[in-house]
Coordinates of C-alpha atoms in Angstrom, one line a residue:
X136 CA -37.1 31.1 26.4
X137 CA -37.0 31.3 30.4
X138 CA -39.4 30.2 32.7
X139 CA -40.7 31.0 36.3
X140 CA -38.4 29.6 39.3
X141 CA -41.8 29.6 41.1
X142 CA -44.5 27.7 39.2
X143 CA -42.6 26.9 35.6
X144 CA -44.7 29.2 33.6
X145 CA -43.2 30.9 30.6
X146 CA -42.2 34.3 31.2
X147 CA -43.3 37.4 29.2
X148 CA -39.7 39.1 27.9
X149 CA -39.3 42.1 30.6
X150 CA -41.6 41.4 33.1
X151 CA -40.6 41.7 37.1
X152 CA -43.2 39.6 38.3
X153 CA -44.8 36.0 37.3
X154 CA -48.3 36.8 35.3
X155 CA -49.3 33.5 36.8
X156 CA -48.4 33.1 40.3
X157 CA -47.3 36.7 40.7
X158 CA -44.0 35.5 42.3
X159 CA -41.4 38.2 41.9
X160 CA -38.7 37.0 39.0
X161 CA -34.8 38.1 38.7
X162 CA -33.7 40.8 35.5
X163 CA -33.6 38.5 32.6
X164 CA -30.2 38.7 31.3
X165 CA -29.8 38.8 27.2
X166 CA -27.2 36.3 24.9
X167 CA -24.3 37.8 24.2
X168 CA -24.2 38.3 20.3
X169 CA -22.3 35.8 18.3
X170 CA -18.6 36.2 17.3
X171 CA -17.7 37.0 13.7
X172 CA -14.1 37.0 12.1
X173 CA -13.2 40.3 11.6
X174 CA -12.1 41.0 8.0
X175 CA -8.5 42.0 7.6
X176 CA -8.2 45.7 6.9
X177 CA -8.3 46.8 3.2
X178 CA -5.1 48.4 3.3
X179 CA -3.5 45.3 3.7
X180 CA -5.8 43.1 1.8
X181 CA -3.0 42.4 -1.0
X182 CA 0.0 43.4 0.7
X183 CA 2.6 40.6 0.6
X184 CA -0.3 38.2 -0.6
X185 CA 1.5 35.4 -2.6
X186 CA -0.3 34.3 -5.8
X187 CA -2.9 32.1 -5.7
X188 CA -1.7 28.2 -6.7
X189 CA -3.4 25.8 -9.5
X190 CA -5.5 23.2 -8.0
X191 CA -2.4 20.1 -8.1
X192 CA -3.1 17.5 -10.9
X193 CA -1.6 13.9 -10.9
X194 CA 0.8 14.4 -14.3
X195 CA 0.3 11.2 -16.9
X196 CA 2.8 8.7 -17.4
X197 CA 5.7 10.6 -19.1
X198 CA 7.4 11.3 -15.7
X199 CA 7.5 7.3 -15.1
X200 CA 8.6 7.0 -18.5
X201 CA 11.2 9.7 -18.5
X202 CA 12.7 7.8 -15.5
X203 CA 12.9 4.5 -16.6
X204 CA 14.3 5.2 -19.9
X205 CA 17.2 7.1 -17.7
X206 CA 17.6 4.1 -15.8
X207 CA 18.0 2.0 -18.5
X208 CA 20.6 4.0 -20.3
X209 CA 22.2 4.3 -16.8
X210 CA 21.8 0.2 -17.0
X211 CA 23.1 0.2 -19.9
X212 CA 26.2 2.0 -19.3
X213 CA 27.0 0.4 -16.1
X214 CA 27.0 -3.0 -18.1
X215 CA 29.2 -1.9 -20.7
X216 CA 31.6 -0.4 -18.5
X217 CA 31.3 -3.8 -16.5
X218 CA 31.8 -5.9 -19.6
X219 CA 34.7 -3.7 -20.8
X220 CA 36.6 -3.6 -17.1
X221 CA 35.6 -8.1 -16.9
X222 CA 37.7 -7.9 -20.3
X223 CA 40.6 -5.9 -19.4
X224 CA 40.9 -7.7 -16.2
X225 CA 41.3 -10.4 -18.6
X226 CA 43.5 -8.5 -20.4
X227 CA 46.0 -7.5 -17.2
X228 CA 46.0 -11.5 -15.8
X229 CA 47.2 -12.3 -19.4
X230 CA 49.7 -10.2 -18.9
X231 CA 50.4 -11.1 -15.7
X232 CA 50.6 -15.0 -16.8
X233 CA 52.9 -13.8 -19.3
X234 CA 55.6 -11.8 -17.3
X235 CA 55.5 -15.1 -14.9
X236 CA 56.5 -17.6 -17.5
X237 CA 59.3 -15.0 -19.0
X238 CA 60.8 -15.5 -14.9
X239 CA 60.6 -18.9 -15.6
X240 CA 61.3 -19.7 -19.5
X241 CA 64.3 -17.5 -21.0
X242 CA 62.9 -14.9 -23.1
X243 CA 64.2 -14.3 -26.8
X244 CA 66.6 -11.2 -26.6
X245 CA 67.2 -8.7 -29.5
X246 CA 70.4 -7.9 -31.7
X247 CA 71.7 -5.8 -28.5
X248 CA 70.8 -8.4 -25.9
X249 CA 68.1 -7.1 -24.9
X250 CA 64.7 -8.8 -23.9
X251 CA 62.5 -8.3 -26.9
X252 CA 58.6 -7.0 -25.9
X253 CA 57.4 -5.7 -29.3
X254 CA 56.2 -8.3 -31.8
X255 CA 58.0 -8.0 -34.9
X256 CA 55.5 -7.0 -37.4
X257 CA 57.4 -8.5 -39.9
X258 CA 57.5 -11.8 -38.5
X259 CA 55.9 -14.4 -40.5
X260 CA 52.2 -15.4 -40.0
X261 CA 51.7 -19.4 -39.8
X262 CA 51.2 -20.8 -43.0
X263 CA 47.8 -19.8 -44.0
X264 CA 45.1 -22.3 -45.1
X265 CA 45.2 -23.0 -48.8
X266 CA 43.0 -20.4 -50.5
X267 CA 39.3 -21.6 -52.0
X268 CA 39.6 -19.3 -55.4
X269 CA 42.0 -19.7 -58.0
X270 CA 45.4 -17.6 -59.1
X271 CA 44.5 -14.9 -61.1
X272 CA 44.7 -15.1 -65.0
X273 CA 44.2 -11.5 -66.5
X274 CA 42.0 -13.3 -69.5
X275 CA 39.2 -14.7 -67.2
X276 CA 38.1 -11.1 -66.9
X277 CA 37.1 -8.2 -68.9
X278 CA 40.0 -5.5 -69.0
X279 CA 39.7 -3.2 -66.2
X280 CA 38.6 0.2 -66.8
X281 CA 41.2 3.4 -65.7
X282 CA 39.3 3.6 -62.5
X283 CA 39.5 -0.5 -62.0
X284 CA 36.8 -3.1 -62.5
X285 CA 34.8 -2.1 -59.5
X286 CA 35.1 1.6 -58.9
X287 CA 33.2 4.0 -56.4
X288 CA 30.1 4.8 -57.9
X289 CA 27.0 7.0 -56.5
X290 CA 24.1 4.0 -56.6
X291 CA 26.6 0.8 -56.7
X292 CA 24.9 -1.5 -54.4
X293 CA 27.8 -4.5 -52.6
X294 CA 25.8 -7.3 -51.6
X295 CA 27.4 -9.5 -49.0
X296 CA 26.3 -13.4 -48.0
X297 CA 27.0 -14.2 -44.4
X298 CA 27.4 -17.9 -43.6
X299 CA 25.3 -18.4 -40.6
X300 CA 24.1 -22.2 -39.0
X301 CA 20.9 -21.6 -40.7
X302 CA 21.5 -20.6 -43.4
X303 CA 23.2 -17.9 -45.8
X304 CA 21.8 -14.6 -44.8
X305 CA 22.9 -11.1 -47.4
X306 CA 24.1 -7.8 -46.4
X307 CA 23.6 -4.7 -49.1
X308 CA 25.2 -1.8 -49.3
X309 CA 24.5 1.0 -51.8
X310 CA 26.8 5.1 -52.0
X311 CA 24.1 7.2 -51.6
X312 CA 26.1 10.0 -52.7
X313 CA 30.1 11.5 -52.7
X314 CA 30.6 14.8 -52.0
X315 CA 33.2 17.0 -50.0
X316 CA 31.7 15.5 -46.7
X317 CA 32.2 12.1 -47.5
X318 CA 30.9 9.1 -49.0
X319 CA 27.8 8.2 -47.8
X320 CA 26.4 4.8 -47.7
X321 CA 23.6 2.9 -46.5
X322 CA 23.3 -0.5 -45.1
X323 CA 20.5 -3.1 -44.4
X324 CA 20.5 -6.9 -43.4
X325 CA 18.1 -9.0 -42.1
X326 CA 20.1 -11.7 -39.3
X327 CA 18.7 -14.9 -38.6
X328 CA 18.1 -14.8 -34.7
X329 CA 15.9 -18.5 -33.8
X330 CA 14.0 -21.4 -34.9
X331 CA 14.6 -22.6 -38.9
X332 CA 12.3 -22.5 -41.8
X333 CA 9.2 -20.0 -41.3
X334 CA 8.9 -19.9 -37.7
X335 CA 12.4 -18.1 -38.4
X336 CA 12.8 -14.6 -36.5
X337 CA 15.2 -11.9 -37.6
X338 CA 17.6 -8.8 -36.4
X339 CA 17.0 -6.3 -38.7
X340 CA 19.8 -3.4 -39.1
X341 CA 18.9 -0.6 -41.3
X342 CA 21.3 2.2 -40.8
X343 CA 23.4 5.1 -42.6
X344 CA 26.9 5.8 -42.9
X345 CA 29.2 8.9 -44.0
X346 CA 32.7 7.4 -44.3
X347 CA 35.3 10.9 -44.4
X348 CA 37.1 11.4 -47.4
X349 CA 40.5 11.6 -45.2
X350 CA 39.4 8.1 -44.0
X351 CA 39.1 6.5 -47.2
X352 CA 42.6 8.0 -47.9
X353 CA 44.7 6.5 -44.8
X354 CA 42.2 5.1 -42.2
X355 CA 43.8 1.9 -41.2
X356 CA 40.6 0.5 -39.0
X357 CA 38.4 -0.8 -40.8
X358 CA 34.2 -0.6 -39.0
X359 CA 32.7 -3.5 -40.8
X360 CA 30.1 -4.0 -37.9
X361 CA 26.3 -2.0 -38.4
X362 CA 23.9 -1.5 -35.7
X363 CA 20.9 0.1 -35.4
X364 CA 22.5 3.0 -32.5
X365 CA 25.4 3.8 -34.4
X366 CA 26.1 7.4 -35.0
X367 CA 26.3 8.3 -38.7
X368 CA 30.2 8.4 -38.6
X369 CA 32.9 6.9 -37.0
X370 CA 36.1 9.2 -37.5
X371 CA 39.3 7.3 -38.1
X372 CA 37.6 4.4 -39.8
X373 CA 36.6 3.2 -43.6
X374 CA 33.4 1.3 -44.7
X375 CA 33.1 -1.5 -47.0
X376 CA 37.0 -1.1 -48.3
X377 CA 40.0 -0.9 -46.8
X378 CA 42.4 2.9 -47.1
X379 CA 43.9 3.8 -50.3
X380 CA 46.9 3.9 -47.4
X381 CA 46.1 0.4 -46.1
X382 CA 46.4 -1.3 -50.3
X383 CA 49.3 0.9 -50.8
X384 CA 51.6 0.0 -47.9
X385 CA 50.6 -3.8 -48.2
X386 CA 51.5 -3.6 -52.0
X387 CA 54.9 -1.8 -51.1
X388 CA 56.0 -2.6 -48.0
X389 CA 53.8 -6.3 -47.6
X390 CA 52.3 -5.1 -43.9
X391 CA 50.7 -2.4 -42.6
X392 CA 49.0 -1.7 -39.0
X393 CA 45.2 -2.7 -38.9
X394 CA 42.2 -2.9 -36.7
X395 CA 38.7 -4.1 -37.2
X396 CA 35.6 -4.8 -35.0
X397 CA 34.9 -8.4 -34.6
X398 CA 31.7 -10.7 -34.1
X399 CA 30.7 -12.3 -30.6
X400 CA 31.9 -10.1 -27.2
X401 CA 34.0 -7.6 -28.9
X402 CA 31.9 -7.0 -31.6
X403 CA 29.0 -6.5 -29.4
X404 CA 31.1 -4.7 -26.7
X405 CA 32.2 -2.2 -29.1
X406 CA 28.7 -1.8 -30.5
X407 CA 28.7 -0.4 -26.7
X408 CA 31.0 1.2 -26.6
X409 CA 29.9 3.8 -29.6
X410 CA 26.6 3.8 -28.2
X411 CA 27.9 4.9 -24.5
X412 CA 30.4 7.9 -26.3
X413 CA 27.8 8.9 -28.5
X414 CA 25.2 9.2 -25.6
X415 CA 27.9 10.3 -23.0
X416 CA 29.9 12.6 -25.4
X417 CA 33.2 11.4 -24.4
X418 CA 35.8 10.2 -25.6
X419 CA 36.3 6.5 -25.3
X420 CA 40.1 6.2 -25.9
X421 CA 40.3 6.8 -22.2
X422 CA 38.3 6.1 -19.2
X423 CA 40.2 6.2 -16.3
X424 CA 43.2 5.1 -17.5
X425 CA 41.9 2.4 -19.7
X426 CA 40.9 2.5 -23.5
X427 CA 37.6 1.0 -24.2
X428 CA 37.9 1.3 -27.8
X429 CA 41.2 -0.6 -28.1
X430 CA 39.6 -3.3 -25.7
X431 CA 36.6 -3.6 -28.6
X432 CA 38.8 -4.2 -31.4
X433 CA 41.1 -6.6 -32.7
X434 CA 44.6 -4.8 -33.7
X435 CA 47.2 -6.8 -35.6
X436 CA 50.2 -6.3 -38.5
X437 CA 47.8 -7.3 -41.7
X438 CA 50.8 -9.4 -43.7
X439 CA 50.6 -9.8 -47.2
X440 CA 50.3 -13.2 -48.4
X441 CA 52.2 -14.0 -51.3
X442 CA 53.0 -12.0 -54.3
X443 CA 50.5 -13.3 -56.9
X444 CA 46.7 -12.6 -57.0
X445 CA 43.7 -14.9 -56.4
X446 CA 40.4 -14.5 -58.9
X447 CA 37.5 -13.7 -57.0
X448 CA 34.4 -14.6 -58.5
X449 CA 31.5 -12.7 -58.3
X450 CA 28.0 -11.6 -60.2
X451 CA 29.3 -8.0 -61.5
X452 CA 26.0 -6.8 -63.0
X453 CA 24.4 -9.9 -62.6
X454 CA 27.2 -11.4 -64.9
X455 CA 29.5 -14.0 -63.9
X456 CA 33.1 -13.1 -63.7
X457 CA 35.9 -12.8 -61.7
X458 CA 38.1 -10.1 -59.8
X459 CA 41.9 -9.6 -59.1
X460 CA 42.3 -10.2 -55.3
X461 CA 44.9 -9.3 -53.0
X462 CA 45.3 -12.0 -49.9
X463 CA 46.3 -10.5 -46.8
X464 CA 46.1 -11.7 -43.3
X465 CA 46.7 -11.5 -39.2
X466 CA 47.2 -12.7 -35.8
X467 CA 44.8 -11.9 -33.6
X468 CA 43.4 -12.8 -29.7
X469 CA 40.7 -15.2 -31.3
X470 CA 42.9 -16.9 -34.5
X471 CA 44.2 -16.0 -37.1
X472 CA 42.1 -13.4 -39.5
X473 CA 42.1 -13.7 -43.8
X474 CA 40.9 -10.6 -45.8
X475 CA 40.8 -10.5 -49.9
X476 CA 40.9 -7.2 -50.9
X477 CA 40.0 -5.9 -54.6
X478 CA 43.2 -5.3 -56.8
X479 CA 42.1 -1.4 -57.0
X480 CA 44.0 1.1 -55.7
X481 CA 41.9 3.8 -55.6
X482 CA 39.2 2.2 -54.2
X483 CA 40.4 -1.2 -52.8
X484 CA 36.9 -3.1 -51.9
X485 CA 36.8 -5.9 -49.3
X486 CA 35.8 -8.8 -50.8
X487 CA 36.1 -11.4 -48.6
X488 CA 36.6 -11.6 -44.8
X489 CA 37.0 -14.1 -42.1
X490 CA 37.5 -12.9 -38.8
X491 CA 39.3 -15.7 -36.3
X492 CA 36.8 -17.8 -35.5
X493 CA 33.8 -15.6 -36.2
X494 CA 31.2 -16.0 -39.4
X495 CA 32.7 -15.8 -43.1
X496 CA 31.7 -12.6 -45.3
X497 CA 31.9 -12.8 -49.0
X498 CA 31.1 -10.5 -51.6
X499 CA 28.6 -11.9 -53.7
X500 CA 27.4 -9.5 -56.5
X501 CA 28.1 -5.5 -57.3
X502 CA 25.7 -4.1 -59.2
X503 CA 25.4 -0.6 -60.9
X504 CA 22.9 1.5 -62.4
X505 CA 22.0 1.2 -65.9
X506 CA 23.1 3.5 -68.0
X507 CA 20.5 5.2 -70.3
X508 CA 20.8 3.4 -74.0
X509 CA 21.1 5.4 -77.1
X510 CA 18.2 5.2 -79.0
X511 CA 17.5 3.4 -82.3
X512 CA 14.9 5.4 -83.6
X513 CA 12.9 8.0 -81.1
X514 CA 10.2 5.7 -80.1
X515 CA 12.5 2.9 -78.8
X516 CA 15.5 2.8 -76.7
X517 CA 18.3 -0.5 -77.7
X518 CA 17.1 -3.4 -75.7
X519 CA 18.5 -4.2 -72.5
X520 CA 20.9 -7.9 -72.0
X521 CA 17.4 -9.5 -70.1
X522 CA 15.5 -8.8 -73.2
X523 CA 18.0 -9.8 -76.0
X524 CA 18.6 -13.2 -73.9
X525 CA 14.8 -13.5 -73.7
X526 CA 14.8 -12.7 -77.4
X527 CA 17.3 -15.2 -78.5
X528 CA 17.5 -18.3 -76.0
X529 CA 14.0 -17.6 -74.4
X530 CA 15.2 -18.2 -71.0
X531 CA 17.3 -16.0 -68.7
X532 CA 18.4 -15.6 -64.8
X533 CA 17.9 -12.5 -63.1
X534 CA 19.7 -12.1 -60.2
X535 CA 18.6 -8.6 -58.9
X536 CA 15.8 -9.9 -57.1
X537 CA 16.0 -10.3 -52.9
X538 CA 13.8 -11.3 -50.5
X539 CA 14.2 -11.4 -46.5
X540 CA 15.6 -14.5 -44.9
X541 CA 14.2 -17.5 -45.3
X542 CA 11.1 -15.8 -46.8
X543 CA 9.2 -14.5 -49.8
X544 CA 9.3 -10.7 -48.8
X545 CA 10.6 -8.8 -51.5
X546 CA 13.0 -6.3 -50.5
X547 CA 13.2 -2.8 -51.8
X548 CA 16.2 -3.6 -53.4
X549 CA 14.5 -5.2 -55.9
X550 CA 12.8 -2.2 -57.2
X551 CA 15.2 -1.8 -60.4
X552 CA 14.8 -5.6 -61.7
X553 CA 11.2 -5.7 -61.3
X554 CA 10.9 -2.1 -63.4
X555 CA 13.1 -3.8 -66.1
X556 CA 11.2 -6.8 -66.0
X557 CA 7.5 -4.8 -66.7
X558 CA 9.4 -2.4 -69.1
X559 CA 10.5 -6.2 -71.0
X560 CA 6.8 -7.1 -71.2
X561 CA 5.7 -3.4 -71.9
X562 CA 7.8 -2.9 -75.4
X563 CA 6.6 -6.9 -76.3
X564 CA 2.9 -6.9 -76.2
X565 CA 2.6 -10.7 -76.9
X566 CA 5.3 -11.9 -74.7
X567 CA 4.0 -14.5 -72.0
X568 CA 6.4 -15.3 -69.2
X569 CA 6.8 -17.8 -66.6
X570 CA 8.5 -16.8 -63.9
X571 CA 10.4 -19.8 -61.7
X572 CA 12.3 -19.7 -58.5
X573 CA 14.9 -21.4 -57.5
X574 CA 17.0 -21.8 -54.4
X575 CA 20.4 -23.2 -52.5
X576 CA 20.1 -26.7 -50.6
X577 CA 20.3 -25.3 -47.2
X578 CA 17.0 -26.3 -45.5
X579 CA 15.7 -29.1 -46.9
X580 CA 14.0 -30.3 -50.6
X581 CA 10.8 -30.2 -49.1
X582 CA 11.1 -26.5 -47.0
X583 CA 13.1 -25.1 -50.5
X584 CA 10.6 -26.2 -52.9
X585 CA 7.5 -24.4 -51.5
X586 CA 9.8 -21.4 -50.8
X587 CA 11.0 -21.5 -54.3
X588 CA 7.1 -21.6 -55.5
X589 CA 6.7 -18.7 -53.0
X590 CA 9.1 -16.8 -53.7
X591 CA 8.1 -16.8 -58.0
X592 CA 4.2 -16.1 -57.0
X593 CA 5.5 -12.9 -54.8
X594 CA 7.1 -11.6 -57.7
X595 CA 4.3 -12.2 -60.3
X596 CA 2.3 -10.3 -57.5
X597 CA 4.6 -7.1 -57.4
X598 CA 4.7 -7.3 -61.0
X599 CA 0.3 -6.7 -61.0
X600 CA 0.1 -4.7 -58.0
X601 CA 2.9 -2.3 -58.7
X602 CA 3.4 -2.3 -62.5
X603 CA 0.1 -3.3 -63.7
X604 CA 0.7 -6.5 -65.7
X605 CA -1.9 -8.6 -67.0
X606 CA -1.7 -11.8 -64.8
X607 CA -3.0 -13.5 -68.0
X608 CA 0.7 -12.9 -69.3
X609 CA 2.2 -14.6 -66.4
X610 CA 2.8 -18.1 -65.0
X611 CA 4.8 -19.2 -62.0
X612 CA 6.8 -22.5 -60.5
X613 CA 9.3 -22.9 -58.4
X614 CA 11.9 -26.2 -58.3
X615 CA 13.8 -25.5 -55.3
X616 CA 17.1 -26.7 -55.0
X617 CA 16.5 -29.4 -58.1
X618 CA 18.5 -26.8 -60.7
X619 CA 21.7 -25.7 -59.6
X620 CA 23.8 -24.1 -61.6
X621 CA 26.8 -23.9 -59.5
X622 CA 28.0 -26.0 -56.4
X623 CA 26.6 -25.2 -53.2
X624 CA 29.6 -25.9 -51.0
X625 CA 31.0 -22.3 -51.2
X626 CA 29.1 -18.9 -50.8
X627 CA 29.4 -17.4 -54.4
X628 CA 28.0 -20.9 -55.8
X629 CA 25.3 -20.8 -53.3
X630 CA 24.4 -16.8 -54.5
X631 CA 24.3 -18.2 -57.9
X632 CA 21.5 -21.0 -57.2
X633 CA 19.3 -18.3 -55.2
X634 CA 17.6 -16.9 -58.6
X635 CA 14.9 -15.7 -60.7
X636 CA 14.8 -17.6 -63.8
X637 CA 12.5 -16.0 -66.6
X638 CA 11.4 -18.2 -69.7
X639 CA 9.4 -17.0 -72.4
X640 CA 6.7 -19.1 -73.9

C-alpha cells in the first residue's frame, strides 16, 4: 500500500496524480519478487549422492556389558600375573637368602668335591608321623579280583570327606564313561564357606573331567583341585589316582618325581593360572621367562615309606572293609605331604591325602552299580543285601544316601538308594518302615538332633513325591549323634555315623 506525499490519502495502483488533492505523485515502483532455491539440475540429482543414513538409536546395555566383562577378565589377569610375579619374587629372594648363607656356612660338597645343588632324591624324608590305620593282614579283606579290589569301572562313584573347621564336608566323583579319548569323570562338592549350622553358606563345584589315557599310563602330576572354570582336560595330569608309572616306579625303585596342586595361594593361584591359559590360549610354562605353572604347584621326590602295607578302611558297597594301601610321602615348600595310594597297579586310587599343612582328604566309600540278579522264577528277581537284612534282622544301614552340607537337601547321588529302597517296599506289600537318621558329633547334640530328624523326613518325602509310596507305610525319627557306631575322632568313623538306618516294624 502507498500513500500520497501530499495529503496521506491512499493511492489508486497506477495513478500519476492524487484523486484527492490532485497533487502530482512519483511512478510507483513494484517489490521485487521473492527468492527461491533453485533445484539442483536432474542430471545430477543422484550423481555421487551417498546413501541416505538410519535415524541413530541409543544401543541397550550389551555394549556396557560387553565392556565390563572385558575389563574384568583383563582384571583378572593382571591379578593373576601380579599374584604369580609377588610369588616368584618370593621365590628369587629365597634364593638369594640361600646363595648368601652358602658364602657364609660351608656348603656340603659331592664325591668329586664339588658343591652339591641338586637335592638327592633319594635322600631320606624325616621320620614320618606314625600312621592312623593299621598294617595290612590279607584276611581282613575279601580276595582281590584279577583287576584288584577297586578297579576302573564306568558308573563307580569315589566319595571323599574333607576335614574342614566346620565340619566334614564330601566330594563325589563318578567315570562317566572310558573310551579311546579318555576316562571321563565328573565331580561335585558342596564347601562350607561362613557361619555354622543353617545360616551355613556353600561353594558349590560341579564340573567335568576327561583324564587322557596316556596320562593315566605315566602322568606323574597329579590335578586333585576342581573348579568351576576349569577346561575339561588338563594334559600331562591324572584325576582321582595316581599313573600306572607313578605306583610302578615307587614299587620298584621306592621314588618317583611328583607334582600336585595344593590348597590356600597355590591352589587358588593355579586355579588362575588354567583359567588365564585357557582364556589367553597360551601356554603357561613360560611367560617371559618365568613358568606360572611350576610356581602353582608343589613338586617333590614322592619317597616310599616302608615296605609293608597299611589297611585302609572304607564302605566298599556300602560294606565295611578294608584296602591294601601303599604310604608314600614328600618335602615340600609348605611341610611335608603323606599320600596312601590303593595297592592296584593298574589303577592305583588315591585314597588318602594330606597336603603340608592344608585340609586332610580321605576316601570314604566306592560304590558300584548293581549288577542285574538272576532270577528265581520270571516274576521275581533274587533279593538284594538291604532286603535280606531287612528280612532277617529287621534293621539295616544304608549308606548311599547324601545330602548337602550341613543340610537336609538330598543330592542326586542318592537316586540309586532311594529306587532300591521303593523297589524293597514294592515286592513286600505289608512291609512298614521307619526310617531314622543319624549323624557325627560335629555341631552340637542339640543342632545334630533336629538335622538328623530332618534329614529322615526329607527322605520319607522323596520316597512319596518321587516313587509314590504310601506315607501310611512310613515313619520317621532321627537321634542325632546318640548312636554311633564307630568313633568319631577319624574321618572314615565319622562317614560311618552319617547314615540312614531302616527298621522294619
Amino acid at each position: 500500500m502507498s500513500y500520497c506525499t501530499k495529503c496521506g490519502a491512499p493511492r489508486t495502483a497506477g495513478g500519476g496524480f492524487c484523486t484527492v488533492c490532485g497533487a502530482p505523485q512519483p511512478p510507483l515502483t513494484p517489490a521485487p519478487p521473492p527468492e527461491v532455491a533453485s533445484p539442483a539440475p536432474a542430471a545430477f540429482s543422484n550423481v555421487n549422492a551417498p546413501p541416505a543414513l538410519p535415524p541413530v538409536t541409543q544401543k541397550s546395555g550389551s555394549g556396557l556389558r560387553t565392556f565390563l566383562i572385558g575389563a574384568a577378565v583383563c582384571l583378572l589377569i593382571m591379578i593373576g600375573l601380579g599374584v604369580a610375579g609377588a610369588i616368584y619374587a618370593v621365590h628369587l629372594a629365597k634364593e638369594k637368602a640361600q646363595g648368601l648363607l652358602k658364602q657364609i656356612v660351608p656348603s656340603s660338597t659331592s664325591s668329586a668335591g664339588s658343591p652339591s645343588h641338586e637335592p638327592d632324591a633319594n635322600a631320606p624324608l624325616p621320620p614320618p608321623a606314625a600312621s592312623s590305620f593299621a598294617p595290612w593282614q590279607p584276611t581282613s579283606s575279601p580276595a582281590p579280583s584279577g583287576s584288584g579290589p577297586a578297579p576302573l569301572k564306568v558308573g563307580m562313584l569315589v566319595v571323599t570327606a574333607v576335614a574342614d573347621e566346620r565340619g566334614d564336608y564330601e566330594s563325589m566323583k563318578q567315570i562317566v564313561s572310558i573310551d579311546a579319548s579318555g576316562t571321563t569323570l565328573s565331580y561335585h562338592s558342596d564347601k562350607p564357606k561362613a557361619g555354622t549350622g543353617s545360616s551355613a553358606s556353600q561353594q558349590e563345584t560341579s564340573v567335568t573331567r576327561i583324564v587322557l589315557p596316556q596320562d593315566l599310563d605315566a602322568a606323574h602330576d597329579y590335578a586333585e583341585v576342581f573348579g568351576n572354570t576349569d577346561p575339561q582336560s588338563f594334559p600331562g595330569t591324572t584325576a582321582i589316582s595316581a599313573s600306572r608309572e607313578v605306583f610302578s616306579e615307587l614299587q620298584q625303585k621306592g621314588v618317583t618325581p611328583f607334582s600336585f596342586r595344593p590348597d590356600g595361594l597355590k591352589g587358588a593361584l593355579g586355579n588362575l593360572v588354567s583359567t588365564f591359559s585357557s582364556f589367553a590360549g597360551i601356554d603357561t610354562k613360560d611367560v617371559g621367562g618365568v613358568s606360572l605353572e611350576k610356581l602353582s604347584k608343589e613338586q617333590c621326590t614322592l619317597q616310599k615309606e616302608g615296605n609293608g602295607l597299611f589297611a585302609f578302611p572304607v564302605l566298599l558297597n556300602a560294606q565295611p572293609t578294608t584296602l591294601p594301601a601303599v604310604r608314600a610321602g614328600c618335602m615340600t615348600d609348605d611341610g611335608p605331604a603323606d599320600f596312601y595310594i590303593l595297592d592296584q597297579p593298574d589303577y592305583p586310587l588315591m585314597l588318602s591325602w594330606k597336603l603340608g599343612s592344608g585340609s586332610q582328604l580321605q576316601v570314604i566309600k566306592i560304590t558300584y552299580p548293581q549288577e542285574p540278579q538272576p532270577r528265581k522264577t520270571e516274576a521275581k528277581p533274587a533279593p538284594s543285601a538291604m532286603e535280606e537284612q531287612l528280612k532277617e534282622k529287621k534293621k539295616v544301614d544304608v549308606y548311599g544316601i547324601y545330602f548337602d552340607f550341613a543340610s537336609d537337601h538330598l543330592k542326586p547321588e542318592s537316586t540309586p538308594v532311594l529306587e532300591e529302597i521303593a523297589g524293597v517296599l514294592k515286592d513286600n506289600p505289608d512291609w512298614i518302615l521307619t526310617v531314622n537318621g543319624h549323624t557325627d558329633n560335629v555341631g552340637g547334640d542339640p543342632y545334630n538332633l533336629d538335622l538328623s530328624k530332618r534329614r529322615a523326613a526329607a527322605v520319607k518325602q522323596a520316597l512319596i513325591t518321587q516313587y509314590h509310596v504310601t506315607p501310611e507305610r512310613l515313619s520317621t525319627d532321627g537321634f542325632g549323634a546318640s548312636r554311633p557306631v564307630d568313633t568319631n575322632d577319624t574321618l572314615a568313623g565319622r562317614a560311618r555315623n552319617r547314615r540312614v538306618e531302616l527298621t522294619r516294624q
